[in-house]
Short mmCIF file of N, CA and C in Angstrom, two decimals:
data_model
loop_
_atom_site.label_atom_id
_atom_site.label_comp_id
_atom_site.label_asym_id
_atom_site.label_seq_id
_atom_site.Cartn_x
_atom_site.Cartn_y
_atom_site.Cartn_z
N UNK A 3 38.34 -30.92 -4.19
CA UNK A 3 38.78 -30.65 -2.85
C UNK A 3 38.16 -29.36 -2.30
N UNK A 4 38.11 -28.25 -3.30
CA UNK A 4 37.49 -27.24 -2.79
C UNK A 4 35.91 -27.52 -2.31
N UNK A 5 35.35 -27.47 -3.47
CA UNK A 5 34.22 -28.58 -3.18
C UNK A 5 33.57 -28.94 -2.16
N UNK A 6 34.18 -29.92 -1.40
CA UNK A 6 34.20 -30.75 -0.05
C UNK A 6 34.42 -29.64 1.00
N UNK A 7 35.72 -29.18 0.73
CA UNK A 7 35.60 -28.19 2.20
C UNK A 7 34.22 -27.20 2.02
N UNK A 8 33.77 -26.57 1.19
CA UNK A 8 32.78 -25.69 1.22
C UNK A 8 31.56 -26.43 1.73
N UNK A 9 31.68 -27.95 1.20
CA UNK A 9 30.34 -28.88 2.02
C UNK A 9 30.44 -29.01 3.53
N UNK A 10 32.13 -29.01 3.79
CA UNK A 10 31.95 -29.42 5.52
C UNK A 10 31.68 -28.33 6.02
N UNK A 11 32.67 -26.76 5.32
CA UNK A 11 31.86 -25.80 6.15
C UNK A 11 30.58 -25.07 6.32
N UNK A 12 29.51 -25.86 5.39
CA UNK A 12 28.25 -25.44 5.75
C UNK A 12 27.82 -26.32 6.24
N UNK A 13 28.32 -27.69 6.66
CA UNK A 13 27.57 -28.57 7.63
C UNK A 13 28.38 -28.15 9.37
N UNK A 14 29.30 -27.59 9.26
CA UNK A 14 29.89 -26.94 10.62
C UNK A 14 29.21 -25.99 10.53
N UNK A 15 28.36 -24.82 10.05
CA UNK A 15 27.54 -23.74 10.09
C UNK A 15 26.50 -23.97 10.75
N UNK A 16 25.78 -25.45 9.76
CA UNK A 16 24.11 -25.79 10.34
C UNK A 16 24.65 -26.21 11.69
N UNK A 17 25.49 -27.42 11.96
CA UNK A 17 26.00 -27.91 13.49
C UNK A 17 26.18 -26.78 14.61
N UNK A 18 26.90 -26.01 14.21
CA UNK A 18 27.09 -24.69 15.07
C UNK A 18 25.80 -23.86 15.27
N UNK A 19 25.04 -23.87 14.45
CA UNK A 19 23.70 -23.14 14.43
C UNK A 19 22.95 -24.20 15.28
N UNK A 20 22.64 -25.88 15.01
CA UNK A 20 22.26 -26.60 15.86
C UNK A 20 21.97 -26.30 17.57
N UNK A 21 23.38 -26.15 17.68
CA UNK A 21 23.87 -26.51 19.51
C UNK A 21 23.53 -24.97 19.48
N UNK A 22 23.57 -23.97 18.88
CA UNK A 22 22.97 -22.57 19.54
C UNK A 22 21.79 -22.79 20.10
N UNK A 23 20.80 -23.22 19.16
CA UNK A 23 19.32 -23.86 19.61
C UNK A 23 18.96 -24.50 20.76
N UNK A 24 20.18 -25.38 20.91
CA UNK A 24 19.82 -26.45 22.01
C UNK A 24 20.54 -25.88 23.31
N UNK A 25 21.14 -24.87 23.34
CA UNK A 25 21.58 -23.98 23.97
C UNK A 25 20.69 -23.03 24.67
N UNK A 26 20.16 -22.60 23.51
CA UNK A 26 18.97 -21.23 23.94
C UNK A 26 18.25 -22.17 24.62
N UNK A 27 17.48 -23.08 23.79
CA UNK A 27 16.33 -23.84 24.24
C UNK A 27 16.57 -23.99 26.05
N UNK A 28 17.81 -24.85 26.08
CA UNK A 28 18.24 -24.96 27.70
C UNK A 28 18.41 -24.26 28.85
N UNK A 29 18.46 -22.76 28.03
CA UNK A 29 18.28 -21.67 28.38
C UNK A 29 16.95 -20.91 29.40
N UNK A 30 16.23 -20.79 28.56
CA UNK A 30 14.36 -20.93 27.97
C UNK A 30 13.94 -21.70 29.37
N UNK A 31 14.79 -22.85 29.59
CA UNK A 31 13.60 -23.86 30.00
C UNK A 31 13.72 -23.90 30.95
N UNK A 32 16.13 -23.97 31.25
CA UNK A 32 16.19 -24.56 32.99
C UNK A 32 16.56 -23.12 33.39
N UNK A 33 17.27 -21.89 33.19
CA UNK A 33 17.42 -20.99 33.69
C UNK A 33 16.11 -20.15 34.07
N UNK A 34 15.25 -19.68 32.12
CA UNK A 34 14.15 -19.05 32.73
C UNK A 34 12.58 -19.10 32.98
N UNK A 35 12.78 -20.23 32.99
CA UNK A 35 11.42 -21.07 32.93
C UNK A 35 10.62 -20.56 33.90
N UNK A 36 10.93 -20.45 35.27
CA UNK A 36 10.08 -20.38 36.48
C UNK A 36 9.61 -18.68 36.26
N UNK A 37 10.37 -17.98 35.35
CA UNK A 37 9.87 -16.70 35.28
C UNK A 37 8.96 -16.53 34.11
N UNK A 38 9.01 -17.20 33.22
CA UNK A 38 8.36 -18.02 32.39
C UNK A 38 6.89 -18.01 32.38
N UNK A 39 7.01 -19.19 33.45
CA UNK A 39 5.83 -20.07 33.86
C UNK A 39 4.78 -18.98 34.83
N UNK A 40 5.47 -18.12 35.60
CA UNK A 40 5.22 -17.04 36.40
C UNK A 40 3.93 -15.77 35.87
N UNK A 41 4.75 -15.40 34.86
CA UNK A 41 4.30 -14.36 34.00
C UNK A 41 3.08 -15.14 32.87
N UNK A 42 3.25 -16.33 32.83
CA UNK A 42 1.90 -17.54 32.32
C UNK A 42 0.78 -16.99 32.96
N UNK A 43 1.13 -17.19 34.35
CA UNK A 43 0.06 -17.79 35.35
C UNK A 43 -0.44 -16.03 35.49
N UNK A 44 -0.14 -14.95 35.78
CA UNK A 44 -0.30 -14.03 36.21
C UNK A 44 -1.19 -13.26 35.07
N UNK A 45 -0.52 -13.56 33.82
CA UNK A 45 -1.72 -13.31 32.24
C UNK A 45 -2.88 -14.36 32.18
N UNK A 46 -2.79 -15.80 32.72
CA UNK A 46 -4.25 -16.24 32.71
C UNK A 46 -5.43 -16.15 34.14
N UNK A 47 -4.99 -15.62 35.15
CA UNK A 47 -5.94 -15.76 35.81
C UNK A 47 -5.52 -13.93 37.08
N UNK A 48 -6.63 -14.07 37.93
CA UNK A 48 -6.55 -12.37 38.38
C UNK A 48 -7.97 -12.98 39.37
N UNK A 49 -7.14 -12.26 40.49
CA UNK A 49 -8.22 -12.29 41.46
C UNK A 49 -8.95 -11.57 41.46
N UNK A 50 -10.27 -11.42 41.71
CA UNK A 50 -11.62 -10.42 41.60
C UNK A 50 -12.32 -10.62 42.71
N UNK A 51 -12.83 -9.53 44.00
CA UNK A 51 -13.73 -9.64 44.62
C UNK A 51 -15.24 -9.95 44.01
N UNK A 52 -16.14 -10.58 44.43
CA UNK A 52 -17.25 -10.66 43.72
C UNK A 52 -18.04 -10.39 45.36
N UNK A 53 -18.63 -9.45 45.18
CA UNK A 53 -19.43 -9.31 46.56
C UNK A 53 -20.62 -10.14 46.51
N UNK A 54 -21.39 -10.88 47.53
CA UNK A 54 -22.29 -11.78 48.08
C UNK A 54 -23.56 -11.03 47.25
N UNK A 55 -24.19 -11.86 46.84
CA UNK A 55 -25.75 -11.21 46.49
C UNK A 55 -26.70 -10.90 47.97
N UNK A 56 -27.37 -9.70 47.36
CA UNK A 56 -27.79 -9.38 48.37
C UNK A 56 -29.31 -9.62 48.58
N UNK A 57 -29.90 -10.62 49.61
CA UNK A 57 -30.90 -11.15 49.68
C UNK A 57 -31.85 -10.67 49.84
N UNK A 58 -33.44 -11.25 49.60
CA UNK A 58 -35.00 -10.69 49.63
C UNK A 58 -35.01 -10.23 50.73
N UNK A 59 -36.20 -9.21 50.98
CA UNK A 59 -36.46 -8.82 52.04
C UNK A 59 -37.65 -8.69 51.96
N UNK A 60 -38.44 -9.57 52.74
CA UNK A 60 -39.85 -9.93 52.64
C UNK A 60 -40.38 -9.59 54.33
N UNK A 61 -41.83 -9.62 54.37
CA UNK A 61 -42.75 -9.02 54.80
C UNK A 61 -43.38 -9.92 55.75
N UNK A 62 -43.94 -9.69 57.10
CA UNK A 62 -44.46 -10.92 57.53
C UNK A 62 -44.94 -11.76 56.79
N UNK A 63 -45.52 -11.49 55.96
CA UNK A 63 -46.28 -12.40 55.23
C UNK A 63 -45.47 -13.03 53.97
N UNK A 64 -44.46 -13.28 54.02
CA UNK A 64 -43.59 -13.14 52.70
C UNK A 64 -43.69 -13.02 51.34
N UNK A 65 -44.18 -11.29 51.47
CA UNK A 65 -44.61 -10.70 50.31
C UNK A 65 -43.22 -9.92 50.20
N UNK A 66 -42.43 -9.77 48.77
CA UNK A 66 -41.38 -8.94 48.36
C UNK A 66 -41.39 -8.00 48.77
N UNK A 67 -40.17 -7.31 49.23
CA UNK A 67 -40.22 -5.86 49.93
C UNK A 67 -39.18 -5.29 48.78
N UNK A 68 -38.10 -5.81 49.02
CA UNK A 68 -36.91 -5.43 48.65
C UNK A 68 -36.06 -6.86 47.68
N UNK A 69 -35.74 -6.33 46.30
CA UNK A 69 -34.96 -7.77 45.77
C UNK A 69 -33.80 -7.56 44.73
N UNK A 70 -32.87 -8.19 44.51
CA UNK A 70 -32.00 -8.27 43.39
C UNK A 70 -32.15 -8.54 42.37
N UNK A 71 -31.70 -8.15 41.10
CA UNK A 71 -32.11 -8.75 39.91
C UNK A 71 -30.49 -8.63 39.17
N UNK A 72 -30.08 -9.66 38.55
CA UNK A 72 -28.77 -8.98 37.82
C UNK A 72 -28.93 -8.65 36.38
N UNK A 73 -28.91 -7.25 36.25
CA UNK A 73 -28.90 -6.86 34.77
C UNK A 73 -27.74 -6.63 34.30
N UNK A 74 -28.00 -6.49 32.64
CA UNK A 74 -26.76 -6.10 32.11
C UNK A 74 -27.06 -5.05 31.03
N UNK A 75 -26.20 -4.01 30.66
CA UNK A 75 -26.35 -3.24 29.52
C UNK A 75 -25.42 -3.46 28.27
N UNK A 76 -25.87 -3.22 26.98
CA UNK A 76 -24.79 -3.90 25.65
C UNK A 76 -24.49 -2.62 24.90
N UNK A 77 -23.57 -3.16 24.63
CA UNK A 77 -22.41 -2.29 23.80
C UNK A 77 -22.64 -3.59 22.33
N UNK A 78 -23.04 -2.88 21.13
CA UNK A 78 -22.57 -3.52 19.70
C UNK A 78 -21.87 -2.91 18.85
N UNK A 79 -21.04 -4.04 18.38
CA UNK A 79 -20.15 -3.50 17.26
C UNK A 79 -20.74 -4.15 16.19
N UNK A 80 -21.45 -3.20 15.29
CA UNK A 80 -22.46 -3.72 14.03
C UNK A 80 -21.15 -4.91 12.90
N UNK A 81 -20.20 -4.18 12.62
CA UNK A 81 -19.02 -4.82 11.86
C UNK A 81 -18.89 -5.87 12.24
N UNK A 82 -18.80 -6.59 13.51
CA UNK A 82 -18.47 -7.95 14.18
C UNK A 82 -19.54 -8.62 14.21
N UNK A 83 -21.10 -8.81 13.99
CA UNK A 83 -21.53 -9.42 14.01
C UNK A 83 -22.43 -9.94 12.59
N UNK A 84 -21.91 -11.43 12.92
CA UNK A 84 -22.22 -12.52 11.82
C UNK A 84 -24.07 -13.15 11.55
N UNK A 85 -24.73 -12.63 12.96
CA UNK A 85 -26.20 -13.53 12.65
C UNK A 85 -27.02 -12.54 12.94
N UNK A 86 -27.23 -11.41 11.76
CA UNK A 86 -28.06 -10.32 12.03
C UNK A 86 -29.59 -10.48 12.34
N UNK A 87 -30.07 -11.76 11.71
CA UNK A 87 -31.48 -11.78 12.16
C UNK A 87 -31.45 -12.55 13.65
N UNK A 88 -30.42 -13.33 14.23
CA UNK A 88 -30.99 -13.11 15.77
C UNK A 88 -30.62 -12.20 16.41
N UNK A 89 -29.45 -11.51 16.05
CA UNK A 89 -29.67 -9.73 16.76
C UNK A 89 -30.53 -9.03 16.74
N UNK A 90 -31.53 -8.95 15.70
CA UNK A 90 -33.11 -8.28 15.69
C UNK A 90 -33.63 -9.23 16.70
N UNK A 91 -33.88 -10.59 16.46
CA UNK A 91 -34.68 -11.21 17.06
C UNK A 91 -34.41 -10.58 18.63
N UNK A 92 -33.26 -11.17 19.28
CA UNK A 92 -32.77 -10.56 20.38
C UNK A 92 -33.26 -9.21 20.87
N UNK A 93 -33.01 -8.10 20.16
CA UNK A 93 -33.07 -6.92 20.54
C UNK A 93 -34.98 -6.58 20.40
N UNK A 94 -35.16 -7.23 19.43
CA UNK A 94 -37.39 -6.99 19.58
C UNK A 94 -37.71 -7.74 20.85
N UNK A 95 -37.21 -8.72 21.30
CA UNK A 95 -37.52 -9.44 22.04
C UNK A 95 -37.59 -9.06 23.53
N UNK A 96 -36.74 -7.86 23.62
CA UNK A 96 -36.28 -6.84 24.79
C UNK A 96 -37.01 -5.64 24.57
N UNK A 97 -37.48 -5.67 23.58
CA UNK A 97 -38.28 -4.08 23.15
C UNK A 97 -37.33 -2.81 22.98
N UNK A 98 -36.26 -3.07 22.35
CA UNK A 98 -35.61 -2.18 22.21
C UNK A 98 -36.44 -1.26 20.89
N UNK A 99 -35.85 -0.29 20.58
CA UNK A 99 -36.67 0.48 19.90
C UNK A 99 -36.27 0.36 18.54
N UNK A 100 -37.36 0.90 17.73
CA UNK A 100 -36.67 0.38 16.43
C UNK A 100 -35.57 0.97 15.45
N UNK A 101 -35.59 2.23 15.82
CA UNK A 101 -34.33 3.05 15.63
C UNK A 101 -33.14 2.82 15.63
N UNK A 102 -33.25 2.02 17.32
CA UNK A 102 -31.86 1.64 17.63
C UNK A 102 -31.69 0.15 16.79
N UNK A 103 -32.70 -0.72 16.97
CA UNK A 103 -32.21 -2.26 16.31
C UNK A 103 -31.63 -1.19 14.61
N UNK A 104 -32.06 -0.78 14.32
CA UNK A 104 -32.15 -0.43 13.12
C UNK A 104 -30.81 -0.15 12.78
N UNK A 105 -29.93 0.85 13.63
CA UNK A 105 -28.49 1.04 14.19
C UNK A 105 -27.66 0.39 14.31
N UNK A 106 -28.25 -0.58 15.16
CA UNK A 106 -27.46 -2.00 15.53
C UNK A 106 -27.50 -2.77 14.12
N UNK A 107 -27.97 -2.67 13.11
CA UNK A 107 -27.61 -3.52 12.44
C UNK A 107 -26.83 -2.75 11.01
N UNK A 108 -26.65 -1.67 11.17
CA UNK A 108 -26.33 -1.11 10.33
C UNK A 108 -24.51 -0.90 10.29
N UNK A 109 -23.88 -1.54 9.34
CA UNK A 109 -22.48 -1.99 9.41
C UNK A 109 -21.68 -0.10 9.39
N UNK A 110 -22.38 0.58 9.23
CA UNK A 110 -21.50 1.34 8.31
C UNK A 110 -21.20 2.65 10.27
N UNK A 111 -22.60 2.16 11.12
CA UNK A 111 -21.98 2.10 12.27
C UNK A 111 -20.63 1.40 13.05
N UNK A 112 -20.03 2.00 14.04
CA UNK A 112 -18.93 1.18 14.29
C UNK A 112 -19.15 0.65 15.61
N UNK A 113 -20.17 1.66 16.52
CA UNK A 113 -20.09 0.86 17.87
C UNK A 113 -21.57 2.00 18.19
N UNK A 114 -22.37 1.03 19.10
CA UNK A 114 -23.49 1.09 19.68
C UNK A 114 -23.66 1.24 21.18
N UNK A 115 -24.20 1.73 21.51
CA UNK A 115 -24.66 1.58 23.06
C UNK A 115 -26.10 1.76 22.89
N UNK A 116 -26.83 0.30 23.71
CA UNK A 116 -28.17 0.31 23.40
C UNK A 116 -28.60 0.87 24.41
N UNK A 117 -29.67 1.94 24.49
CA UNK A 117 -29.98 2.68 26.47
C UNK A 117 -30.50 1.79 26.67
N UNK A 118 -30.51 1.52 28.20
CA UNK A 118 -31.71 0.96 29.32
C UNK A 118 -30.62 -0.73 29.31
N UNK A 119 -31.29 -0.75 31.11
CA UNK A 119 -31.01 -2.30 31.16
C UNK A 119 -31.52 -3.40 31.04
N UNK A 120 -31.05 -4.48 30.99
CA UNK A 120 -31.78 -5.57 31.05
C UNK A 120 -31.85 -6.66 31.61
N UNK A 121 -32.50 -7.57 32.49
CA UNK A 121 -32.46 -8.81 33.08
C UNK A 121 -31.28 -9.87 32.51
N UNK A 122 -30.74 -10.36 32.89
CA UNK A 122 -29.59 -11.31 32.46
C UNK A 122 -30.74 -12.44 32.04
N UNK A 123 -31.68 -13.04 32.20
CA UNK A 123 -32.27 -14.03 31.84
C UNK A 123 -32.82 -13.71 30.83
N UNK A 124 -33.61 -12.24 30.84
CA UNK A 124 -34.29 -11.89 29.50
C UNK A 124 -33.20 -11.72 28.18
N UNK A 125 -32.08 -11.93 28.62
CA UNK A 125 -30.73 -10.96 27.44
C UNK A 125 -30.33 -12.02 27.40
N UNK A 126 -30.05 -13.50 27.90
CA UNK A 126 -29.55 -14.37 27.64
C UNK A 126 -29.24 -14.57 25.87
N UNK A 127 -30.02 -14.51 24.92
CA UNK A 127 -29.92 -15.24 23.70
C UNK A 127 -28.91 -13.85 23.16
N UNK A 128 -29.28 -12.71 23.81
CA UNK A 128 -28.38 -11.83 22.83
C UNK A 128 -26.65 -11.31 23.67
N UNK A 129 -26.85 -11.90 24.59
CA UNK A 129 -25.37 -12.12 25.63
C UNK A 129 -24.46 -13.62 24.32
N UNK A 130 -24.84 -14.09 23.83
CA UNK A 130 -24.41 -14.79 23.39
C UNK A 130 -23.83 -15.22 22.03
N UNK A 131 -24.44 -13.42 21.18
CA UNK A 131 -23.96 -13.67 19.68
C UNK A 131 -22.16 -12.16 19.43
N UNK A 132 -21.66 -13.14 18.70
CA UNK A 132 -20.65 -12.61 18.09
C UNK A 132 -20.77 -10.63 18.31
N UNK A 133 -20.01 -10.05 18.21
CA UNK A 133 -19.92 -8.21 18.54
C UNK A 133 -20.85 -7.89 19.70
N UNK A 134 -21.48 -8.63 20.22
CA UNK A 134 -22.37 -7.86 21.71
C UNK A 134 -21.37 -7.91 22.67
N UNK A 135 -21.38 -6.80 22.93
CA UNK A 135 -20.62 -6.54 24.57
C UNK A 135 -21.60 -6.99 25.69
N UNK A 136 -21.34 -7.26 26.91
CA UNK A 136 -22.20 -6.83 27.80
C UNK A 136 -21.51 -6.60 29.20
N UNK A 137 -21.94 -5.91 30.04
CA UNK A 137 -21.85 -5.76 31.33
C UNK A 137 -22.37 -5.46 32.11
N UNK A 138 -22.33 -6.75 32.97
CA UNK A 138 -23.25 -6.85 34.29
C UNK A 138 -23.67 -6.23 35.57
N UNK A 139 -24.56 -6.06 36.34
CA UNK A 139 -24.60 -5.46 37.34
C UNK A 139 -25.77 -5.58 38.04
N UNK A 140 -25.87 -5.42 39.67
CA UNK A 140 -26.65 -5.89 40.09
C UNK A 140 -27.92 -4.64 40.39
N UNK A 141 -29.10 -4.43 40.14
CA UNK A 141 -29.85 -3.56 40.49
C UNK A 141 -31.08 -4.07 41.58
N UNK A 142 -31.20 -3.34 42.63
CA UNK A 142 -32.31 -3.85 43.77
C UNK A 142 -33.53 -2.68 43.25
N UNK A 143 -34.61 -3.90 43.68
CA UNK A 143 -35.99 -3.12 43.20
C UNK A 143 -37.02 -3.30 44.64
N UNK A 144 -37.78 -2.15 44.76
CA UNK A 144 -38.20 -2.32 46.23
C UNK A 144 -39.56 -2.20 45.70
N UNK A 145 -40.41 -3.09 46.27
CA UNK A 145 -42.11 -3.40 46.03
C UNK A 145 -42.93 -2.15 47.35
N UNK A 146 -42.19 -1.23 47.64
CA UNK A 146 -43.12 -0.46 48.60
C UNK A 146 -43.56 0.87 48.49
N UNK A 147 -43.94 1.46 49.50
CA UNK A 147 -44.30 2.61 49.05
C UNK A 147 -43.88 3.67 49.53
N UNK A 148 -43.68 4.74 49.36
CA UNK A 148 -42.67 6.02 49.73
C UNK A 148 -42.59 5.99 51.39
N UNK A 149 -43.87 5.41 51.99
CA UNK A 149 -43.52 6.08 53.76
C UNK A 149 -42.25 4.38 53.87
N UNK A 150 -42.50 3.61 53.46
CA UNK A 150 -41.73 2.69 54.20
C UNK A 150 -40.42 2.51 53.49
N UNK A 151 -40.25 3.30 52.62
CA UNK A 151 -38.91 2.98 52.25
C UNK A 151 -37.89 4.22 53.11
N UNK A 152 -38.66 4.75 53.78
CA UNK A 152 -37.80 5.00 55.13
C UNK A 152 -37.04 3.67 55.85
N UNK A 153 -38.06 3.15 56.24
CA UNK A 153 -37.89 2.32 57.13
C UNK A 153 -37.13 0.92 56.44
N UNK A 154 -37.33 0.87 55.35
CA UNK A 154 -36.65 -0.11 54.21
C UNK A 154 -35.51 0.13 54.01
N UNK A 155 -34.98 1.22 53.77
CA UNK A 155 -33.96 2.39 53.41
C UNK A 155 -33.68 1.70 52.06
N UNK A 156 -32.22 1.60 51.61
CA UNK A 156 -32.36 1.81 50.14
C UNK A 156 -30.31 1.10 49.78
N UNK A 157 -30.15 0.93 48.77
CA UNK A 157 -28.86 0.64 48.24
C UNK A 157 -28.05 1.89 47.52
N UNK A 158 -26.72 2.29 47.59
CA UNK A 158 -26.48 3.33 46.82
C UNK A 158 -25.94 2.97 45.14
N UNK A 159 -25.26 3.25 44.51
CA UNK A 159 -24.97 2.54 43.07
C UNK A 159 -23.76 1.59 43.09
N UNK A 160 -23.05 1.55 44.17
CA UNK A 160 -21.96 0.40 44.22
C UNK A 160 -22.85 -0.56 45.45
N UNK A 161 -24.26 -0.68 45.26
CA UNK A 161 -24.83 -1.68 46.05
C UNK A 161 -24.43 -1.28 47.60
N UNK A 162 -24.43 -0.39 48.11
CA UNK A 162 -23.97 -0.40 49.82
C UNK A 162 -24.97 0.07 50.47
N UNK A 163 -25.21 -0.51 51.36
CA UNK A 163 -26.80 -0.05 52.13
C UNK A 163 -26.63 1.52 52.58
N UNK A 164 -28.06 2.30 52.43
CA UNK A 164 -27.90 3.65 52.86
C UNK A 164 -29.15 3.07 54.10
N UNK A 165 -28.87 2.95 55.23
CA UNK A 165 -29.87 3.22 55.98
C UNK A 165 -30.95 2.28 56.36
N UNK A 166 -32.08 2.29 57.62
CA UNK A 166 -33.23 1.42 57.21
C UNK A 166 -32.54 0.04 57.57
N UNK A 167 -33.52 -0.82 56.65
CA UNK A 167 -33.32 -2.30 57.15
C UNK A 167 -32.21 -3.01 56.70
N UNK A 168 -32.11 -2.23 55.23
CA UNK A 168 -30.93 -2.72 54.33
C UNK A 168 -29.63 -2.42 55.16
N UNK A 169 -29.25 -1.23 56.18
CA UNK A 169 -28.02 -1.23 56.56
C UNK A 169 -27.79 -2.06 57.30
N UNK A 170 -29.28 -2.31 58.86
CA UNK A 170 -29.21 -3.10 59.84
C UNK A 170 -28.80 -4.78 59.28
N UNK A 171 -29.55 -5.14 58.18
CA UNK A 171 -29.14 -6.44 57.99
C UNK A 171 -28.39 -7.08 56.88
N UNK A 172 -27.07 -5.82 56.69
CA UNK A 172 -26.02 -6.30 55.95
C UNK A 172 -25.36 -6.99 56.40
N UNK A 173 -24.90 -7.22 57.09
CA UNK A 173 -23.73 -8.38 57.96
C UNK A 173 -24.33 -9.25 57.89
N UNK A 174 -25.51 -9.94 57.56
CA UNK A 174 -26.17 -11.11 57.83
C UNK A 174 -26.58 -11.52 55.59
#
């Protein structure tokens, strides 16, 4: 007899522990769900201005005056990366120097900054392996020569026209 009651009262324990669950759970889902679901949405996505690329500026003759290129510069963490010979490959391939590949591959480093930028098309293969950082940015390159880049004027480092043609034909 004792027995038995000690069996029902640990099956009234798990039961009681049960409906807590289905309790909380109901809880969770219909009370705080929408705050929930809220704080979901707000950790997976974030609005970002992305400003318009800023277009050629060519010459009667449509010879390059003025152009965009989007580069990026890398940050490596030697420890995180798994395919050291296309990180050389990558980094000779850019002409980085050999010092630095040399750095970059050396584990007992913890973090890298490689100088100088690079074309997003030329960096493509090394934008793509395990510990490379990268970050992007847009740099304008002007094909002229000192008297007309008066008249060209010029971009400042958050891309905003200083002057010249570049200010007149930002709105467009």
């Amino acid at each position: 007899m004792i027995r038995s009651s000690r069996i029902g009262l640990a099956h009234a324990a798990l039961a009681l522990f049960a409906v807590a669950i289905l309790v909380q759970s109901a809880r969770v889902q219909l009370v705080q769900g929408r705050g929930w679901r809220a704080q979901a949405e707000r950790q997976q996505t974030t609005d970002k201005v992305v400003p318009a690329h800023r277009g050629d500026i060519l010459d009667v003759s449509h010879r390059v005056l003025a152009q965009s290129h989007e580069v990026v510069r890398f940050e490596i963490t030697p420890r995180e990366v798994n395919e050291r010979k296309k990180l050389r490959a990558a980094l000779v391939k850019l002409k980085v120097e050999p010092a630095v590949i040399a750095r970059a591959l050396d584990t007992s480093n913890k973090y890298l900054v490689v100088p100088g930028r690079f074309r997003t098309s030329d960096a493509a293969q090394l934008m793509s392996l395990r510990g490379v950082y990268y970050f992007a940015s847009i740099e304008r390159t002007y094909a002229v020569s000192e008297g007309a880049k008066g008249i060209l004027g010029s971009v400042d480092a958050d891309n905003k026209p200083v002057g010249g043609l570049e200010q007149s034909l930002d709105s467009i």
